[in-house]
Amino acid sequence: MSQLKTVLVLCTGNSCRSQMGEAILNHELAGLARALSAGTAPQPKVADGAIAALRLIGLPTEGLHPKDVEAVMNEDIDLVVSVCDKARESCPVFPRPVKRIHVGFHDPHGEPLDSFIRVRDDIRERLVPAVRAALDI
């Protein structure tokens, strides 16, 4: 069995899109990849809408909390996925070369739950296959 690949889902606030991406990738790619998320300027908490949208499809949300990208710098990361344009522009330099891709999503912050659900479904539809392709898993 090959070692799990580690994916970092990077956003600015690490309160919504990247958190949903982390939970969805950990569910959909269980046994193949381990997802982490972080932000370049993390918010104080995960958006309620993101938590609600994940719970609606039965995904665990315990332990999800905004983290600064510095907190994951020493992880052995195989792939960085930026999910917002701002994070792509300010993506930090990692201690070793790391593959990067960008898959942008609408920011539903401050919008009704329906927007979070649409973004969650978009993440499932586009992020999972993009990560599979990038890591060849």
PDB file of C-alpha atoms in Angstrom:
ATOM      1  CA  MET A   1       0.000   0.000   0.000  1.00  0.00           C
ATOM      2  CA  SER A   2       1.488   3.326  -0.998  1.00  0.00           C
ATOM      3  CA  GLN A   3       1.788   6.155   1.443  1.00  0.00           C
ATOM      4  CA  LEU A   4      -1.081   8.623   1.648  1.00  0.00           C
ATOM      5  CA  LYS A   5      -0.602  11.775  -0.388  1.00  0.00           C
ATOM      6  CA  THR A   6      -1.081  15.017   1.522  1.00  0.00           C
ATOM      7  CA  VAL A   7      -3.126  17.809  -0.045  1.00  0.00           C
ATOM      8  CA  LEU A   8      -3.215  21.348   1.328  1.00  0.00           C
ATOM      9  CA  VAL A   9      -6.366  23.281   0.403  1.00  0.00           C
ATOM     10  CA  LEU A  10      -5.385  26.934   0.621  1.00  0.00           C
ATOM     11  CA  CYS A  11      -7.656  29.964   0.831  1.00  0.00           C
ATOM     12  CA  THR A  12      -7.441  33.407   2.361  1.00  0.00           C
ATOM     13  CA  GLY A  13      -9.719  33.137   5.401  1.00  0.00           C
ATOM     14  CA  ASN A  14      -9.749  29.325   5.805  1.00  0.00           C
ATOM     15  CA  SER A  15     -13.331  29.646   7.028  1.00  0.00           C
ATOM     16  CA  CYS A  16     -15.416  28.273   4.169  1.00  0.00           C
ATOM     17  CA  ARG A  17     -14.246  26.932   0.784  1.00  0.00           C
ATOM     18  CA  SER A  18     -10.974  25.446   2.002  1.00  0.00           C
ATOM     19  CA  GLN A  19     -12.675  23.899   5.050  1.00  0.00           C
ATOM     20  CA  MET A  20     -15.355  22.296   2.874  1.00  0.00           C
ATOM     21  CA  GLY A  21     -12.620  21.154   0.496  1.00  0.00           C
ATOM     22  CA  GLU A  22     -10.698  19.541   3.369  1.00  0.00           C
ATOM     23  CA  ALA A  23     -13.761  17.646   4.642  1.00  0.00           C
ATOM     24  CA  ILE A  24     -14.900  16.549   1.167  1.00  0.00           C
ATOM     25  CA  LEU A  25     -11.436  15.395   0.043  1.00  0.00           C
ATOM     26  CA  ASN A  26     -10.885  13.475   3.292  1.00  0.00           C
ATOM     27  CA  HIS A  27     -14.213  11.712   2.717  1.00  0.00           C
ATOM     28  CA  GLU A  28     -14.011  11.114  -1.040  1.00  0.00           C
ATOM     29  CA  LEU A  29     -10.314  10.179  -1.143  1.00  0.00           C
ATOM     30  CA  ALA A  30     -10.116   8.261   2.150  1.00  0.00           C
ATOM     31  CA  GLY A  31      -7.229   5.821   2.022  1.00  0.00           C
ATOM     32  CA  LEU A  32      -5.624   7.646  -0.908  1.00  0.00           C
ATOM     33  CA  ALA A  33      -5.044  11.173   0.343  1.00  0.00           C
ATOM     34  CA  ARG A  34      -5.130  13.224   3.509  1.00  0.00           C
ATOM     35  CA  ALA A  35      -6.381  16.777   3.154  1.00  0.00           C
ATOM     36  CA  LEU A  36      -5.451  19.740   5.326  1.00  0.00           C
ATOM     37  CA  SER A  37      -6.609  23.308   4.937  1.00  0.00           C
ATOM     38  CA  ALA A  38      -5.104  26.632   5.864  1.00  0.00           C
ATOM     39  CA  GLY A  39      -5.431  30.319   5.125  1.00  0.00           C
ATOM     40  CA  THR A  40      -3.096  33.161   4.323  1.00  0.00           C
ATOM     41  CA  ALA A  41      -5.157  35.380   6.681  1.00  0.00           C
ATOM     42  CA  PRO A  42      -7.368  33.034   8.735  1.00  0.00           C
ATOM     43  CA  GLN A  43     -10.727  34.122  10.130  1.00  0.00           C
ATOM     44  CA  PRO A  44     -11.605  33.521  13.807  1.00  0.00           C
ATOM     45  CA  LYS A  45     -14.001  30.627  13.048  1.00  0.00           C
ATOM     46  CA  VAL A  46     -15.378  28.369  10.347  1.00  0.00           C
ATOM     47  CA  ALA A  47     -18.499  29.845   8.703  1.00  0.00           C
ATOM     48  CA  ASP A  48     -21.741  28.435  10.106  1.00  0.00           C
ATOM     49  CA  GLY A  49     -22.999  27.899   6.547  1.00  0.00           C
ATOM     50  CA  ALA A  50     -19.977  25.749   5.686  1.00  0.00           C
ATOM     51  CA  ILE A  51     -20.522  23.576   8.777  1.00  0.00           C
ATOM     52  CA  ALA A  52     -24.266  23.266   8.031  1.00  0.00           C
ATOM     53  CA  ALA A  53     -23.658  22.372   4.352  1.00  0.00           C
ATOM     54  CA  LEU A  54     -21.202  19.622   5.326  1.00  0.00           C
ATOM     55  CA  ARG A  55     -23.481  18.210   8.013  1.00  0.00           C
ATOM     56  CA  LEU A  56     -26.381  18.050   5.545  1.00  0.00           C
ATOM     57  CA  ILE A  57     -24.493  15.385   3.595  1.00  0.00           C
ATOM     58  CA  GLY A  58     -23.304  13.607   6.723  1.00  0.00           C
ATOM     59  CA  LEU A  59     -19.691  14.741   6.707  1.00  0.00           C
ATOM     60  CA  PRO A  60     -17.911  15.178  10.047  1.00  0.00           C
ATOM     61  CA  THR A  61     -17.070  18.737  11.057  1.00  0.00           C
ATOM     62  CA  GLU A  62     -15.410  18.148  14.422  1.00  0.00           C
ATOM     63  CA  GLY A  63     -11.930  19.577  14.503  1.00  0.00           C
ATOM     64  CA  LEU A  64     -12.440  21.957  11.595  1.00  0.00           C
ATOM     65  CA  HIS A  65     -10.935  25.294  12.541  1.00  0.00           C
ATOM     66  CA  PRO A  66      -9.153  28.090  10.668  1.00  0.00           C
ATOM     67  CA  LYS A  67      -5.373  27.677  10.606  1.00  0.00           C
ATOM     68  CA  ASP A  68      -2.603  29.941   9.408  1.00  0.00           C
ATOM     69  CA  VAL A  69      -0.598  28.475   6.552  1.00  0.00           C
ATOM     70  CA  GLU A  70       2.490  28.756   8.779  1.00  0.00           C
ATOM     71  CA  ALA A  71       0.972  26.014  10.983  1.00  0.00           C
ATOM     72  CA  VAL A  72       1.248  23.461   8.150  1.00  0.00           C
ATOM     73  CA  MET A  73       4.589  24.523   6.653  1.00  0.00           C
ATOM     74  CA  ASN A  74       6.421  21.514   8.101  1.00  0.00           C
ATOM     75  CA  GLU A  75       3.901  18.978   6.788  1.00  0.00           C
ATOM     76  CA  ASP A  76       5.078  16.730   3.956  1.00  0.00           C
ATOM     77  CA  ILE A  77       2.739  18.239   1.348  1.00  0.00           C
ATOM     78  CA  ASP A  78       2.398  16.643  -2.090  1.00  0.00           C
ATOM     79  CA  LEU A  79      -0.063  19.138  -3.586  1.00  0.00           C
ATOM     80  CA  VAL A  80      -1.242  22.666  -2.827  1.00  0.00           C
ATOM     81  CA  VAL A  81      -4.663  23.602  -4.200  1.00  0.00           C
ATOM     82  CA  SER A  82      -5.620  27.250  -4.033  1.00  0.00           C
ATOM     83  CA  VAL A  83      -9.395  27.729  -4.071  1.00  0.00           C
ATOM     84  CA  CYS A  84      -9.513  31.526  -4.189  1.00  0.00           C
ATOM     85  CA  ASP A  85      -7.643  33.961  -6.417  1.00  0.00           C
ATOM     86  CA  LYS A  86      -6.180  35.924  -3.520  1.00  0.00           C
ATOM     87  CA  ALA A  87      -4.554  32.810  -2.019  1.00  0.00           C
ATOM     88  CA  ARG A  88      -3.174  31.863  -5.427  1.00  0.00           C
ATOM     89  CA  GLU A  89      -1.501  35.267  -5.701  1.00  0.00           C
ATOM     90  CA  SER A  90      -0.077  35.174  -2.178  1.00  0.00           C
ATOM     91  CA  CYS A  91       0.704  31.462  -2.008  1.00  0.00           C
ATOM     92  CA  PRO A  92       3.640  31.087   0.347  1.00  0.00           C
ATOM     93  CA  VAL A  93       6.938  29.518  -0.548  1.00  0.00           C
ATOM     94  CA  PHE A  94       7.199  26.039   0.907  1.00  0.00           C
ATOM     95  CA  PRO A  95      10.431  24.575   2.282  1.00  0.00           C
ATOM     96  CA  ARG A  96      10.642  22.204  -0.673  1.00  0.00           C
ATOM     97  CA  PRO A  97       9.210  22.224  -4.208  1.00  0.00           C
ATOM     98  CA  VAL A  98       5.537  21.318  -4.183  1.00  0.00           C
ATOM     99  CA  LYS A  99       3.072  20.847  -7.020  1.00  0.00           C
ATOM    100  CA  ARG A 100       0.363  23.531  -7.176  1.00  0.00           C
ATOM    101  CA  ILE A 101      -2.972  23.765  -8.911  1.00  0.00           C
ATOM    102  CA  HIS A 102      -5.725  26.350  -8.763  1.00  0.00           C
ATOM    103  CA  VAL A 103      -9.419  25.444  -8.706  1.00  0.00           C
ATOM    104  CA  GLY A 104     -11.408  28.579  -7.916  1.00  0.00           C
ATOM    105  CA  PHE A 105     -14.809  28.624  -6.232  1.00  0.00           C
ATOM    106  CA  HIS A 106     -17.386  31.310  -5.467  1.00  0.00           C
ATOM    107  CA  ASP A 107     -17.129  32.719  -1.933  1.00  0.00           C
ATOM    108  CA  PRO A 108     -20.544  32.234  -0.257  1.00  0.00           C
ATOM    109  CA  HIS A 109     -19.507  34.063   2.928  1.00  0.00           C
ATOM    110  CA  GLY A 110     -22.414  36.136   4.235  1.00  0.00           C
ATOM    111  CA  GLU A 111     -24.883  34.519   1.814  1.00  0.00           C
ATOM    112  CA  PRO A 112     -27.789  32.149   2.625  1.00  0.00           C
ATOM    113  CA  LEU A 113     -27.255  28.429   3.235  1.00  0.00           C
ATOM    114  CA  ASP A 114     -28.309  27.655  -0.367  1.00  0.00           C
ATOM    115  CA  SER A 115     -25.129  29.386  -1.592  1.00  0.00           C
ATOM    116  CA  PHE A 116     -22.962  27.271   0.706  1.00  0.00           C
ATOM    117  CA  ILE A 117     -24.706  24.132  -0.562  1.00  0.00           C
ATOM    118  CA  ARG A 118     -24.087  25.159  -4.198  1.00  0.00           C
ATOM    119  CA  VAL A 119     -20.395  25.791  -3.462  1.00  0.00           C
ATOM    120  CA  ARG A 120     -20.139  22.497  -1.533  1.00  0.00           C
ATOM    121  CA  ASP A 121     -21.559  20.607  -4.519  1.00  0.00           C
ATOM    122  CA  ASP A 122     -19.251  22.499  -6.899  1.00  0.00           C
ATOM    123  CA  ILE A 123     -16.258  21.532  -4.734  1.00  0.00           C
ATOM    124  CA  ARG A 124     -17.335  17.873  -4.844  1.00  0.00           C
ATOM    125  CA  GLU A 125     -17.825  18.018  -8.588  1.00  0.00           C
ATOM    126  CA  ARG A 126     -14.608  19.823  -9.576  1.00  0.00           C
ATOM    127  CA  LEU A 127     -12.059  19.629  -6.741  1.00  0.00           C
ATOM    128  CA  VAL A 128     -12.082  15.852  -6.195  1.00  0.00           C
ATOM    129  CA  PRO A 129     -11.321  14.962  -9.863  1.00  0.00           C
ATOM    130  CA  ALA A 130      -8.728  17.788 -10.118  1.00  0.00           C
ATOM    131  CA  VAL A 131      -6.863  16.440  -7.070  1.00  0.00           C
ATOM    132  CA  ARG A 132      -7.138  12.843  -8.332  1.00  0.00           C
ATOM    133  CA  ALA A 133      -5.653  13.904 -11.677  1.00  0.00           C
ATOM    134  CA  ALA A 134      -2.893  16.041 -10.144  1.00  0.00           C
ATOM    135  CA  LEU A 135      -1.788  13.258  -7.787  1.00  0.00           C
ATOM    136  CA  ASP A 136      -2.509  10.415 -10.222  1.00  0.00           C
ATOM    137  CA  ILE A 137      -4.667   8.543  -7.670  1.00  0.00           C
TER     138      ILE A 137
END
